[in-house]
mmCIF file of C-alpha atoms in Angstrom:
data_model
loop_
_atom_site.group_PDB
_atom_site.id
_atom_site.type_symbol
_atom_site.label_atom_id
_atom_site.label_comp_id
_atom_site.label_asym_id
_atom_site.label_seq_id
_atom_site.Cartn_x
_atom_site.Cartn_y
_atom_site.Cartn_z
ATOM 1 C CA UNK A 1045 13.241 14.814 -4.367
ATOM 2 C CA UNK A 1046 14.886 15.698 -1.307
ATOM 3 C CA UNK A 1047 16.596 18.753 -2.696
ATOM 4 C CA UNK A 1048 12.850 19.611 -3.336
ATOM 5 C CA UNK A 1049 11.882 19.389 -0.337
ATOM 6 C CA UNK A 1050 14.516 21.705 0.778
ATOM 7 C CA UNK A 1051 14.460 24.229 -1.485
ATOM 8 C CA UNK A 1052 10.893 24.695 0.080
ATOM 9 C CA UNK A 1053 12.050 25.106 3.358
ATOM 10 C CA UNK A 1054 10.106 22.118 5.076
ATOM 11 C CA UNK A 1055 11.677 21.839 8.360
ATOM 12 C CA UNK A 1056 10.748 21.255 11.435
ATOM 13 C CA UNK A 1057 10.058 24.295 13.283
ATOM 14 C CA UNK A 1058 12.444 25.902 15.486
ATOM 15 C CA UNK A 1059 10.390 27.163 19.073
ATOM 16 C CA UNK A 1060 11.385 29.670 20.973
ATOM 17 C CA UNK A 1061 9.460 30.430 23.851
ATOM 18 C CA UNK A 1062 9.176 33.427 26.825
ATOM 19 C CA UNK A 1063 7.366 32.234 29.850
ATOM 20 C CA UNK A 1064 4.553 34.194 31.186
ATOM 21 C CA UNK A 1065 2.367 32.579 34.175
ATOM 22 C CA UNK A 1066 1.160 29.327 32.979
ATOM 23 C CA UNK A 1067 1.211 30.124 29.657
ATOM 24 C CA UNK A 1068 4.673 30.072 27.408
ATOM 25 C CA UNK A 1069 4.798 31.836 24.189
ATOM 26 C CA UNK A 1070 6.567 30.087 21.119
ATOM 27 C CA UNK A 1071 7.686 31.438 18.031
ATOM 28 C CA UNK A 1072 7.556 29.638 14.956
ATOM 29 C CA UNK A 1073 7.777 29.519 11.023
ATOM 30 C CA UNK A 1074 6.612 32.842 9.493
ATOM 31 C CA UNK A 1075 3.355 33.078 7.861
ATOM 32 C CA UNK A 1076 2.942 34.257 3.973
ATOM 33 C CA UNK A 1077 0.597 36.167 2.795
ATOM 34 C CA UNK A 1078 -1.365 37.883 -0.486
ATOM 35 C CA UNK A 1079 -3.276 40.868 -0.631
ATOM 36 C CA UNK A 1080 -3.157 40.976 3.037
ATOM 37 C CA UNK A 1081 -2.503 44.582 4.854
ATOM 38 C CA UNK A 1082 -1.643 42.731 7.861
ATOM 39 C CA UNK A 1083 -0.357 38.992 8.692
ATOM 40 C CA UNK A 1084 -0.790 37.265 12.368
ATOM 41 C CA UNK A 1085 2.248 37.438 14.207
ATOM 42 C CA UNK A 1086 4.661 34.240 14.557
ATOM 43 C CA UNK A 1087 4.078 33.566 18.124
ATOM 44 C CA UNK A 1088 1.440 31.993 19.980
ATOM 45 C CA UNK A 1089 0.780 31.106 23.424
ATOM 46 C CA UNK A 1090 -0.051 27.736 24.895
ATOM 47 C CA UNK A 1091 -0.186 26.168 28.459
ATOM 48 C CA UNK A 1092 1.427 22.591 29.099
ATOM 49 C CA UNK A 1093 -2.539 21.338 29.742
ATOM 50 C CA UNK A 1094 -2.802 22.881 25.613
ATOM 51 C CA UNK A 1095 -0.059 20.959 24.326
ATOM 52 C CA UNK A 1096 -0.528 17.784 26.142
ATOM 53 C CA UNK A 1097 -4.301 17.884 24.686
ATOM 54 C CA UNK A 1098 -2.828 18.357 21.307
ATOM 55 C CA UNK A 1099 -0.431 15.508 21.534
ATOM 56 C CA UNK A 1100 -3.149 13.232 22.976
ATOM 57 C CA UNK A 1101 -5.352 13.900 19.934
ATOM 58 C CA UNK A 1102 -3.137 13.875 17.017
ATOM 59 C CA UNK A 1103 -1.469 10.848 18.639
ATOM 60 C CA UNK A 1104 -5.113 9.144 18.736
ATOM 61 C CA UNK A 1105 -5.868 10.269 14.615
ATOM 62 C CA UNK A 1106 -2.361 8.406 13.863
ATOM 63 C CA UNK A 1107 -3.419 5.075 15.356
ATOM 64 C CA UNK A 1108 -6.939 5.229 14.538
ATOM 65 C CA UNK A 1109 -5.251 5.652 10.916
ATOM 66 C CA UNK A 1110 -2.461 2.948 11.631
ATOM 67 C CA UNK A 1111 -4.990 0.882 12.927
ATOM 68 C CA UNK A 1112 -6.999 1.315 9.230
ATOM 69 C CA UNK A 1113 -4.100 0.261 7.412
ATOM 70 C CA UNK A 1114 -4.470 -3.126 8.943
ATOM 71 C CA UNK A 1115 -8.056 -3.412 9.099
ATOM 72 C CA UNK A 1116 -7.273 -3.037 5.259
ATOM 73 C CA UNK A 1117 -4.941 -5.215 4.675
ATOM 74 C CA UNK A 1118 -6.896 -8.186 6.458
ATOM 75 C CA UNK A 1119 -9.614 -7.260 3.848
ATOM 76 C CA UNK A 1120 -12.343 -6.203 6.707
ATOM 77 C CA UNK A 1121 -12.708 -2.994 5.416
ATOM 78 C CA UNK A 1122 -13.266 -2.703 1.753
ATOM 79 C CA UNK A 1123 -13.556 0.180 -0.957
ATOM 80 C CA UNK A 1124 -11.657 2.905 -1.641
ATOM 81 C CA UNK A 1125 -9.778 4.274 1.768
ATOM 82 C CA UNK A 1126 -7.232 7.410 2.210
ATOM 83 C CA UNK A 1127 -5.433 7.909 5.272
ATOM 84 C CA UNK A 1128 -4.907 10.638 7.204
ATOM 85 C CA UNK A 1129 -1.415 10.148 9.149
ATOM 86 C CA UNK A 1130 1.248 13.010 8.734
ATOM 87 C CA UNK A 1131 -1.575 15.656 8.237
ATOM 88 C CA UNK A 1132 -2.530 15.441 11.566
ATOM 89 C CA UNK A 1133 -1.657 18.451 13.218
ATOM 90 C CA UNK A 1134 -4.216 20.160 10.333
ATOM 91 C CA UNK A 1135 -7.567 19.333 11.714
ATOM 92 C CA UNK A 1136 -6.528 19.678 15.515
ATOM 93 C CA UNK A 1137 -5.677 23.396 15.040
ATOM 94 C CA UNK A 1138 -8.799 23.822 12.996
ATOM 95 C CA UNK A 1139 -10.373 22.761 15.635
ATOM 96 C CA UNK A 1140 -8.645 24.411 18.313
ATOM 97 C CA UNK A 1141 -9.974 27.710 16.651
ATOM 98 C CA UNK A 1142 -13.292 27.002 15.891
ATOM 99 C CA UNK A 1143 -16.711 25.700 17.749
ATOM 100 C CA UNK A 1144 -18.951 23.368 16.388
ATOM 101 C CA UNK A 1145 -21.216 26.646 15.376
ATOM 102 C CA UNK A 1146 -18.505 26.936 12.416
ATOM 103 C CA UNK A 1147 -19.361 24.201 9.609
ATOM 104 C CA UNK A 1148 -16.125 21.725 8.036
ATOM 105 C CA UNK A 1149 -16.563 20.472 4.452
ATOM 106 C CA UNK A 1150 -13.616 18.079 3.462
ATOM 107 C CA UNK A 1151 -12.690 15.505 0.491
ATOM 108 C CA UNK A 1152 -12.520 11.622 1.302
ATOM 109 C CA UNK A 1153 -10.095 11.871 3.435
ATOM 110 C CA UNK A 1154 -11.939 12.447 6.562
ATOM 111 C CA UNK A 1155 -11.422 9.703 9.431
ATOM 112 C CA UNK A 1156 -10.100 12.249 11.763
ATOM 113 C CA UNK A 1157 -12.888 14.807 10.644
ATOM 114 C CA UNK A 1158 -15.308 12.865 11.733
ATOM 115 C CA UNK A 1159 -14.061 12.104 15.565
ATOM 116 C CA UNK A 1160 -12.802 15.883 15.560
ATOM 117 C CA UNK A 1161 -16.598 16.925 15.153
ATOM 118 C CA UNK A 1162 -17.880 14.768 18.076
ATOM 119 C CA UNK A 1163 -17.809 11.013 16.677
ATOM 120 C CA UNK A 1164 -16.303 8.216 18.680
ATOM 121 C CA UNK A 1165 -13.532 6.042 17.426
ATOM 122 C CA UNK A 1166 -15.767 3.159 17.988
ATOM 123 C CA UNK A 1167 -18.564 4.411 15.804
ATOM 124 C CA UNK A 1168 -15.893 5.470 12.741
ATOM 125 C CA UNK A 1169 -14.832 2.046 12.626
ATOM 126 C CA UNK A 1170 -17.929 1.104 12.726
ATOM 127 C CA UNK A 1171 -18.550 2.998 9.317
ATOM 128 C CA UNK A 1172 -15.174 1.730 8.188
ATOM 129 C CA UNK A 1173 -16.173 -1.712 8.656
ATOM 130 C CA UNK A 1174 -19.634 -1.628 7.377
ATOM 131 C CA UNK A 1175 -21.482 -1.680 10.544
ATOM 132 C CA UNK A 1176 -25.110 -0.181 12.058
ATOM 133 C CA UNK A 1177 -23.124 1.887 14.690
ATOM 134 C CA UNK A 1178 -21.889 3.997 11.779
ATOM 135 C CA UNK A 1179 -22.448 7.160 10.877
ATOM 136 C CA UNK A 1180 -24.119 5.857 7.573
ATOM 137 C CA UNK A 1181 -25.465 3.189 9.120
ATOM 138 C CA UNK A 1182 -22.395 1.579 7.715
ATOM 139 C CA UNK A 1183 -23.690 2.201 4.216
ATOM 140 C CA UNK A 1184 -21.365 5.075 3.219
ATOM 141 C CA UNK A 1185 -17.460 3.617 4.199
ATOM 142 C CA UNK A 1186 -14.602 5.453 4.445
ATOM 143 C CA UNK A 1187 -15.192 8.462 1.841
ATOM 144 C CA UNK A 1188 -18.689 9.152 3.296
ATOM 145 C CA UNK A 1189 -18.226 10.093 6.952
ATOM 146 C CA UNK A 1190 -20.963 12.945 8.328
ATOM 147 C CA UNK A 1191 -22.271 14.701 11.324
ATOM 148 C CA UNK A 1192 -24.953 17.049 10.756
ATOM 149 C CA UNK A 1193 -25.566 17.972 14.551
ATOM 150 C CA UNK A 1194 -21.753 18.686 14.857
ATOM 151 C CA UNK A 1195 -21.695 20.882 11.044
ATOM 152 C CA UNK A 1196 -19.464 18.483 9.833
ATOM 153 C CA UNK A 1197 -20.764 17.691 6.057
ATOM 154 C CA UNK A 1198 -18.581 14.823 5.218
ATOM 155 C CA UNK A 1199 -16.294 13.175 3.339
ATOM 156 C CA UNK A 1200 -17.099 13.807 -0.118
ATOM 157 C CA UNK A 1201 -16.182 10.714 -2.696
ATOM 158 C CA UNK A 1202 -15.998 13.110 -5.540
ATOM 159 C CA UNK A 1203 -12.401 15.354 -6.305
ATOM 160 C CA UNK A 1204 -13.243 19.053 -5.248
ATOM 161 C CA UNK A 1205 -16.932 18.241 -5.271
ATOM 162 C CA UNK A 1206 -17.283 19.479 -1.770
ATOM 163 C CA UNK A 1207 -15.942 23.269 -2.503
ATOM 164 C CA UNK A 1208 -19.346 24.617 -4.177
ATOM 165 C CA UNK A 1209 -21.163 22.614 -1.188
ATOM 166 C CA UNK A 1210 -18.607 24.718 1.367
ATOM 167 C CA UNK A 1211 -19.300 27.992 -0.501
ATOM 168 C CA UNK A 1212 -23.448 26.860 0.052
ATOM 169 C CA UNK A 1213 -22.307 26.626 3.843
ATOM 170 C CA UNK A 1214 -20.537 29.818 4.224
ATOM 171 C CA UNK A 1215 -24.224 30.882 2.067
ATOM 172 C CA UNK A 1216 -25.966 29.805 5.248
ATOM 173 C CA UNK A 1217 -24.092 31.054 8.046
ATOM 174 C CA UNK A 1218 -24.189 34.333 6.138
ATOM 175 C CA UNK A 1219 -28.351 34.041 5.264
ATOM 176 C CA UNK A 1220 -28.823 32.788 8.834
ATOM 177 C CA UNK A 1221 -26.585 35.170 10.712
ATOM 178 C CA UNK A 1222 -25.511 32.324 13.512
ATOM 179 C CA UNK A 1223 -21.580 34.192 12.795
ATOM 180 C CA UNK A 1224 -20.630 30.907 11.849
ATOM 181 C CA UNK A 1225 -17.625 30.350 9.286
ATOM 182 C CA UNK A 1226 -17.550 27.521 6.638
ATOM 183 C CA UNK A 1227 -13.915 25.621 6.808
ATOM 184 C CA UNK A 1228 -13.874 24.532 3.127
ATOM 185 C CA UNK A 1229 -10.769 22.122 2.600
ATOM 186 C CA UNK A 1230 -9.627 19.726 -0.143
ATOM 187 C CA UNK A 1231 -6.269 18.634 -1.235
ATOM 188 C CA UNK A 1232 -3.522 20.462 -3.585
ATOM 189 C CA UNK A 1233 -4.911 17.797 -6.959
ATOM 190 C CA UNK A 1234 -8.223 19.335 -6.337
ATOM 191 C CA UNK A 1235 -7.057 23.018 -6.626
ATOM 192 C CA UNK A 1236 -6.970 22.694 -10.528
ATOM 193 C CA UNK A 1237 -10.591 22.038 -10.306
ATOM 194 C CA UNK A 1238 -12.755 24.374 -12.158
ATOM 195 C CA UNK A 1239 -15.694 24.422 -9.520
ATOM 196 C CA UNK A 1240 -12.978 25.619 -6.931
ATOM 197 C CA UNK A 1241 -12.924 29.004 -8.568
ATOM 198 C CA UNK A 1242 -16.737 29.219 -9.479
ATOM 199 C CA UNK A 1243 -17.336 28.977 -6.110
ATOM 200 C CA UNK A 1244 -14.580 30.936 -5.248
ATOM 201 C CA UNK A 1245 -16.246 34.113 -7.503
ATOM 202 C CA UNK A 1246 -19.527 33.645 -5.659
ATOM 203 C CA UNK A 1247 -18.149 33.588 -2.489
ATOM 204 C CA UNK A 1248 -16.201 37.201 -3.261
ATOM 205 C CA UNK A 1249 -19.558 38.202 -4.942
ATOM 206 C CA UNK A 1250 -21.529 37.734 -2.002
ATOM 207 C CA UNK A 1251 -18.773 37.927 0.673
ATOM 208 C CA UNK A 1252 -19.243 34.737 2.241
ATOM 209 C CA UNK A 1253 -17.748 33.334 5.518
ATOM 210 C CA UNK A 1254 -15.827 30.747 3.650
ATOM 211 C CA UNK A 1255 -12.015 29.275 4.348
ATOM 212 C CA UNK A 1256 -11.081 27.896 1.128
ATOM 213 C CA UNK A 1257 -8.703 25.336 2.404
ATOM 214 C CA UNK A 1258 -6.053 23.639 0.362
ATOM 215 C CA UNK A 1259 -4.304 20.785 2.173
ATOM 216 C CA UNK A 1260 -1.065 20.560 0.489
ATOM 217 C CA UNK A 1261 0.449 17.151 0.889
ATOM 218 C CA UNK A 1262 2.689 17.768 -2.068
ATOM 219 C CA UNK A 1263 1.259 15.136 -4.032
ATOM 220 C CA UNK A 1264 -1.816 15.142 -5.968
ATOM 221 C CA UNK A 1265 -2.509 10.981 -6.086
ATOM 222 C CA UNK A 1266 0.953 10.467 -7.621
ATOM 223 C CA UNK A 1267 1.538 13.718 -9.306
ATOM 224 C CA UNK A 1268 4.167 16.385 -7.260
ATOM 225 C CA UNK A 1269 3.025 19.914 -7.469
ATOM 226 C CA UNK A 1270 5.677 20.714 -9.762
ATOM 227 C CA UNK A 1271 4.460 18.823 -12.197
ATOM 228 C CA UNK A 1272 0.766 19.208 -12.145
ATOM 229 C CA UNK A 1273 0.596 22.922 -10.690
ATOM 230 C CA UNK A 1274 1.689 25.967 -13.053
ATOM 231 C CA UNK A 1275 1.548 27.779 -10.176
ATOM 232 C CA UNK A 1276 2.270 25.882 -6.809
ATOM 233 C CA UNK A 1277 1.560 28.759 -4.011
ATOM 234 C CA UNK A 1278 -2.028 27.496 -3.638
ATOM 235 C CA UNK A 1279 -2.627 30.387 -1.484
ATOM 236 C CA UNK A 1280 -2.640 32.796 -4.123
ATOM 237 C CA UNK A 1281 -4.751 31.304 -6.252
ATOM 238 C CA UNK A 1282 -8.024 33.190 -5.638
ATOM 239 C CA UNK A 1283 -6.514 35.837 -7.194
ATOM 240 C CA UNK A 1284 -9.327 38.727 -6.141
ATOM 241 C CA UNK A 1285 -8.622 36.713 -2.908
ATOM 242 C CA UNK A 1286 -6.817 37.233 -0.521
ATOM 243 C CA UNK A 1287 -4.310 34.576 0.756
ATOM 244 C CA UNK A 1288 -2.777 32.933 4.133
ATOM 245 C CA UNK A 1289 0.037 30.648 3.843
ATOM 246 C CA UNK A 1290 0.648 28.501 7.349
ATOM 247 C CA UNK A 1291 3.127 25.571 7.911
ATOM 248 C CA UNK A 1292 0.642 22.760 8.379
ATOM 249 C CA UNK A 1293 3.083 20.484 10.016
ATOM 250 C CA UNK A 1294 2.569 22.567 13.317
ATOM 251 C CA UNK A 1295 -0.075 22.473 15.108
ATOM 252 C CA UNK A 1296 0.407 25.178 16.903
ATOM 253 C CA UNK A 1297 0.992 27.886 13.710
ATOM 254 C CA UNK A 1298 -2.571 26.009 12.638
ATOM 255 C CA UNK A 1299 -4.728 27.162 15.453
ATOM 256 C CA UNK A 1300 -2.901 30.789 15.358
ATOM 257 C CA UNK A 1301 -3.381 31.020 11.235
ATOM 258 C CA UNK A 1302 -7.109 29.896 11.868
ATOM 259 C CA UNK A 1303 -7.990 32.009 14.477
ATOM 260 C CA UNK A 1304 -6.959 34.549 12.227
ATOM 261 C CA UNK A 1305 -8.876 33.307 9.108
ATOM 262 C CA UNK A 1306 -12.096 33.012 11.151
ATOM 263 C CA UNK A 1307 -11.984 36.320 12.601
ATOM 264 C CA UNK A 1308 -11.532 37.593 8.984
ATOM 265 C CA UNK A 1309 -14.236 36.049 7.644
ATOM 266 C CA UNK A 1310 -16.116 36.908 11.245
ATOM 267 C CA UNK A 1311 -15.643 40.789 10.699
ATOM 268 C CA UNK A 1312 -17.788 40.122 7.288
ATOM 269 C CA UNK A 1313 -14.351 40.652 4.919
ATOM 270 C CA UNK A 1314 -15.378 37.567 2.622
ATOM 271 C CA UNK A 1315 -13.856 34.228 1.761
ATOM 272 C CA UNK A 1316 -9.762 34.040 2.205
ATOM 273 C CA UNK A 1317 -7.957 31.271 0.794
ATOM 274 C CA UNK A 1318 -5.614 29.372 3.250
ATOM 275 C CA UNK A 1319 -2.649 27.120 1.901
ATOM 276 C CA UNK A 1320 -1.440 24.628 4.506
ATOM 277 C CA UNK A 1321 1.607 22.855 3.551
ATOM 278 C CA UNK A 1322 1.754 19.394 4.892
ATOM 279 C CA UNK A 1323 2.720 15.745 4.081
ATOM 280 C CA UNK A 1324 1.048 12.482 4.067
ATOM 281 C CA UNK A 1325 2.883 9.138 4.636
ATOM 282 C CA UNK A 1326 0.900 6.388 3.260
ATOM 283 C CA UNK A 1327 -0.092 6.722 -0.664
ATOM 284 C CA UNK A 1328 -2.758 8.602 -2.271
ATOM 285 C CA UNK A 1329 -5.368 5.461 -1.106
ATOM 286 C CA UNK A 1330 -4.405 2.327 -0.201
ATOM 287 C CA UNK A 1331 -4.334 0.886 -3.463
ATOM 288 C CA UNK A 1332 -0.913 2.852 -3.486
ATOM 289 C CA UNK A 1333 2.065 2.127 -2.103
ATOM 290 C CA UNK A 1334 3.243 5.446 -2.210
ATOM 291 C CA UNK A 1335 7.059 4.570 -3.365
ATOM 292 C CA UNK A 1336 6.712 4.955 -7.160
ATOM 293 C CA UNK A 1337 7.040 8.480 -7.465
ATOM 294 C CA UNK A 1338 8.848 9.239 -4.667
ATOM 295 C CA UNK A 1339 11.829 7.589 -2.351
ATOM 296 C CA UNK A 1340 11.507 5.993 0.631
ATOM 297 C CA UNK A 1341 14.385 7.889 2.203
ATOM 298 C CA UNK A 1342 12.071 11.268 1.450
ATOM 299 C CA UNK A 1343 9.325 10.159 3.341
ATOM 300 C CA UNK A 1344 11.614 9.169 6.325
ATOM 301 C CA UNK A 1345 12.911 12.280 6.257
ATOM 302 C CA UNK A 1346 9.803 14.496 6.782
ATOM 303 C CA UNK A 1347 9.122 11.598 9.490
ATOM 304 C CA UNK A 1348 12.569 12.371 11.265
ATOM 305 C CA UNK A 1349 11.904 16.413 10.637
ATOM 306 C CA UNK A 1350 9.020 17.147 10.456
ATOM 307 C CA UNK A 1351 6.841 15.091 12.161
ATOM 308 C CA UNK A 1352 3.685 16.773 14.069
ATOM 309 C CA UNK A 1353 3.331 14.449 16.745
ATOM 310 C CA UNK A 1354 7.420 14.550 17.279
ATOM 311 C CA UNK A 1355 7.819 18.115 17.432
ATOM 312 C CA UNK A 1356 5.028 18.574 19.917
ATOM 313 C CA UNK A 1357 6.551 15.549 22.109
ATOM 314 C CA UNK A 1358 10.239 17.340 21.717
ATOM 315 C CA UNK A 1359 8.390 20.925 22.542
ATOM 316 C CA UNK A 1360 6.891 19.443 25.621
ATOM 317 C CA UNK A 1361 10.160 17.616 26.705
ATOM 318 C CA UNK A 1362 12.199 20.598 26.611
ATOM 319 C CA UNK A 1363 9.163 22.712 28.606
ATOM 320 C CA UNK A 1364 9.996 19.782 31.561
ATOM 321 C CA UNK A 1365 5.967 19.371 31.410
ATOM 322 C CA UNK A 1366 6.418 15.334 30.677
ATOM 323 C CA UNK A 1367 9.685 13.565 30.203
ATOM 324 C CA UNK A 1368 9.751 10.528 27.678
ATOM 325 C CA UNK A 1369 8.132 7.757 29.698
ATOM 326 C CA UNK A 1370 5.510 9.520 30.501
ATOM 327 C CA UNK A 1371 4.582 10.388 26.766
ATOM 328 C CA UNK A 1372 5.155 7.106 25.729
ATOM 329 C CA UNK A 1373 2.125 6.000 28.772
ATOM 330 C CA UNK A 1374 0.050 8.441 26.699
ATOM 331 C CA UNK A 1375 0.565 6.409 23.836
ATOM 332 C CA UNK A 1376 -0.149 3.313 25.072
ATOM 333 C CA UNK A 1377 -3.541 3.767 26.370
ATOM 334 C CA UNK A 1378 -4.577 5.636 23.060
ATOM 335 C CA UNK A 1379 -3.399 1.848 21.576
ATOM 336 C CA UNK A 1380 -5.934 0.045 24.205
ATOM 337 C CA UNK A 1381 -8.672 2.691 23.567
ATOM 338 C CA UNK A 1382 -8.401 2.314 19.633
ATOM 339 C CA UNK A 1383 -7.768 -1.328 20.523
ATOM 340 C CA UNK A 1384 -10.722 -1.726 21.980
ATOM 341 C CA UNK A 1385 -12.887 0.560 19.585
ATOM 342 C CA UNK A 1386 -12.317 -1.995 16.790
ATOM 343 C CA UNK A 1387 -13.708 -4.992 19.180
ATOM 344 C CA UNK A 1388 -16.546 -3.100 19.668
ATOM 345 C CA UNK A 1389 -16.583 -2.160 15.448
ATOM 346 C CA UNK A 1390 -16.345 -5.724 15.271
ATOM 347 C CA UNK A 1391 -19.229 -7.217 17.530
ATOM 348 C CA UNK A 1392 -21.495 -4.468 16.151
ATOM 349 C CA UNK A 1393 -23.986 -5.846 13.406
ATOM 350 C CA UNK A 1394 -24.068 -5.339 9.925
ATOM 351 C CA UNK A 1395 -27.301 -3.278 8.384
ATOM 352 C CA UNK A 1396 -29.911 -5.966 7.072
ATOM 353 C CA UNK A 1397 -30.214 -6.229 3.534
ATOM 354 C CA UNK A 1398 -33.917 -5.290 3.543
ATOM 355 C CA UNK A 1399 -32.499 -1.701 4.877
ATOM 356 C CA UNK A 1400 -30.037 -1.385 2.011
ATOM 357 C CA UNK A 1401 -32.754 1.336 0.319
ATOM 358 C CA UNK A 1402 -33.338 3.245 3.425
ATOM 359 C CA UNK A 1403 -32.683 6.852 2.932
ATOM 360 C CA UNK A 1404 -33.082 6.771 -0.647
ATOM 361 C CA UNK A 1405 -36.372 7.131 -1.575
ATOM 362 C CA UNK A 1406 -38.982 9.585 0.403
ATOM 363 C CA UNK A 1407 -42.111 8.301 2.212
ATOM 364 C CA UNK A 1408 -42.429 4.945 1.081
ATOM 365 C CA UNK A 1409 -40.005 2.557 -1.135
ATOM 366 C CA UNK A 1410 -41.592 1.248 -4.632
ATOM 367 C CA UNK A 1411 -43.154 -1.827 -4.511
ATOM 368 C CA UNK A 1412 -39.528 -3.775 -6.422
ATOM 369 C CA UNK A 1413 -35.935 -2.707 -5.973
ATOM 370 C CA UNK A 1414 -34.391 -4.210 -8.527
ATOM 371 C CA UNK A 1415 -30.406 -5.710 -7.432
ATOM 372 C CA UNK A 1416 -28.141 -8.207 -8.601
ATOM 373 C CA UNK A 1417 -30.590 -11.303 -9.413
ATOM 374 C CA UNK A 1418 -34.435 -11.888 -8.592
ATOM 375 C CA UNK A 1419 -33.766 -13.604 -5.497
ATOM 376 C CA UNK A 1420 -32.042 -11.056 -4.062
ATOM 377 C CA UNK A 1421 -34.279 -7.947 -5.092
ATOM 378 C CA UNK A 1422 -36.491 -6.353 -2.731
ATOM 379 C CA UNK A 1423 -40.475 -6.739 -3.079
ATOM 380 C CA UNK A 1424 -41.984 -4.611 -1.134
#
């Protein structure tokens, strides 16, 4: 599996920089791309107050996610849950490129969605944990996180479900001429989907604003690409498409691929498909201990290589903007804060069970809910 990983050329990637003013300018792995005249250049520029932010944030997503994983474990949060750690640098360049005029569509794994479009850490636990302070009211869980007033449309429970309701998105922005873009993403098992390419076609059709966006952990549940792709470069799959490949262990080569993407889709072009390749620690969900289908010593190895959060603490090292110790402070108040967002998770109250139906039905409820026995359905 290693030799796989390899032959792909997953490494971590190699900055240069030139210094100009504030801002440095680093170089890293080329972009791919299909049917396009013109790719963005491998360089971008960022300040030390850039990179700091970005290290803050997807050093926040990896404990909020670590901090899951236990939750989990000591049974207080229940269901179905898929973590987010090693993918990290993903939805912090997305969101360096975009404003919250530009909608994000996403599959179940979506903890880090959620706080990237405005939601505290507090409150997401609070869904996690089945609490009123959730975004659901804590009726949803992990798979169902949401924030209309940010555009962020969830956390869809359902395997590529959410790419039609992206392409509906990209619809709107388009009908309602707001220039917003629709960031459509959803993992490298749900690109064999056959409602990716229908909505795909009538996206191209009516040249929508839409980022198809496959996350490419290299593993769909427990299946490698290899095995359950016939054709693995996800970023030419739209075939009448055109394609962006980006290295989506670097945050940095994120928010210059997306800035890119948008602006395409901006300057009324139509969809583009957008492959970044990426890797996720823990298993699939965490039903799945992630070791059956491939080693331990290949996951340590991305870890040791690849790692977002490493590579932007090495890059910022080497720039002399923070030595060690002081990253390491960074990281231990983002510990207290998620810390102390599960206490307050924890002393927030659970949604009575004469709410359960809220939501549901319009106006008003019928007069019996029927649930698991007589005494406890719902008269009305």
């Amino acid at each position: 599996m290693l030799s796989r990983l390899v032959s792909k050329a997953i490494r971590a990637p190699a900055y240069r920089n030139v210094r100009f003013m504030s801002a440095t300018t680093f170089e890293f792995t080329p972009f791919k791309g299909f049917k396009l005249e013109e790719l963005p250049e491998n360089k971008a520029e960022a300040t030390k107050e850039e990179c700091m932010g970005y290290f803050r944030t997807m050093s926040k997503y990896r404990r909020f996610e670590i901090t899951a994983d236990t939750l989990y474990k000591q049974r207080l949060i229940r269901g179905f849950c898929h973590l987010y750690d090693g993918q990290e640098a993903i939805i912090t360049g997305v969101e360096a490129a975009l404003t919250y005029t530009d909608s994000i569509i996403t599959s179940y794994r979506c903890h880090a969605h959620q706080m990237s479009r405005g939601d505290t850490a507090a409150n997401t636990f609070g869904e996690l944990l089945g609490r009123d302070i959730g975004c659901s009211r804590g009726k949803g869980g992990s798979m169902h996180m949401y924030n209309k007033e940010n555009n962020f449309y969830g956390g869809n429970g359902i395997v590529g479900a959410q790419v039609p309701l992206g392409a509906g998105l990209a619809f709107a922005h388009k009908y309602n001429g707001d220039g917003g873009v629709s960031v459509t993403m959803y993992g490298d098992g749900a690109a064999n989907q056959g409602q990716v390419f229908e909505a795909a076609n009538m996206a191209a059709l009516w040249k929508l604003p839409c980022i198809f966006v496959c996350e490419n952990n290299q593993y769909g549940m427990g299946t490698s690409v290899e095995r359950h792709a016939a054709n693995s470069n996800f970023y030419t799959r739209g075939s009448y498409i055109p394609g962006l490949w980006i290295d989506g262990m670097d945050v940095l080569a994120v928010k210059k691929g997306f800035e890119f993407a948008s602006q395409w889709c901006r300057d009324g072009n139509g969809p583009l498909f957008v492959e970044c390749q990426t890797y996720r620690y823990h298993g699939h969900s965490m039903s799945d201990p992630g070791v059956s289908y491939r080693t331990r010593e290949e996951v340590q190895s991305v870890r040791k290589g690849r790692d977002c959060i490493e590579n932007m603490r090495n890059l910022i090292i080497d720039q002399g903007w923070a030595d060690a110790a002081e990253l390491k402070a960074i990281e231990k108040e983002i510990r207290k804060e998620i810390d102390e967002a599960v206490k307050i998770a924890k002393a927030a109250t659970e949604l009575p069970a004469d709410h359960l139906t809220d939501d549901i039905y319009y106006n008003e409820r019928p007069k019996f809910i029927r649930l698991i026995d007589e005494q406890t359905s719902l008269h009305n």
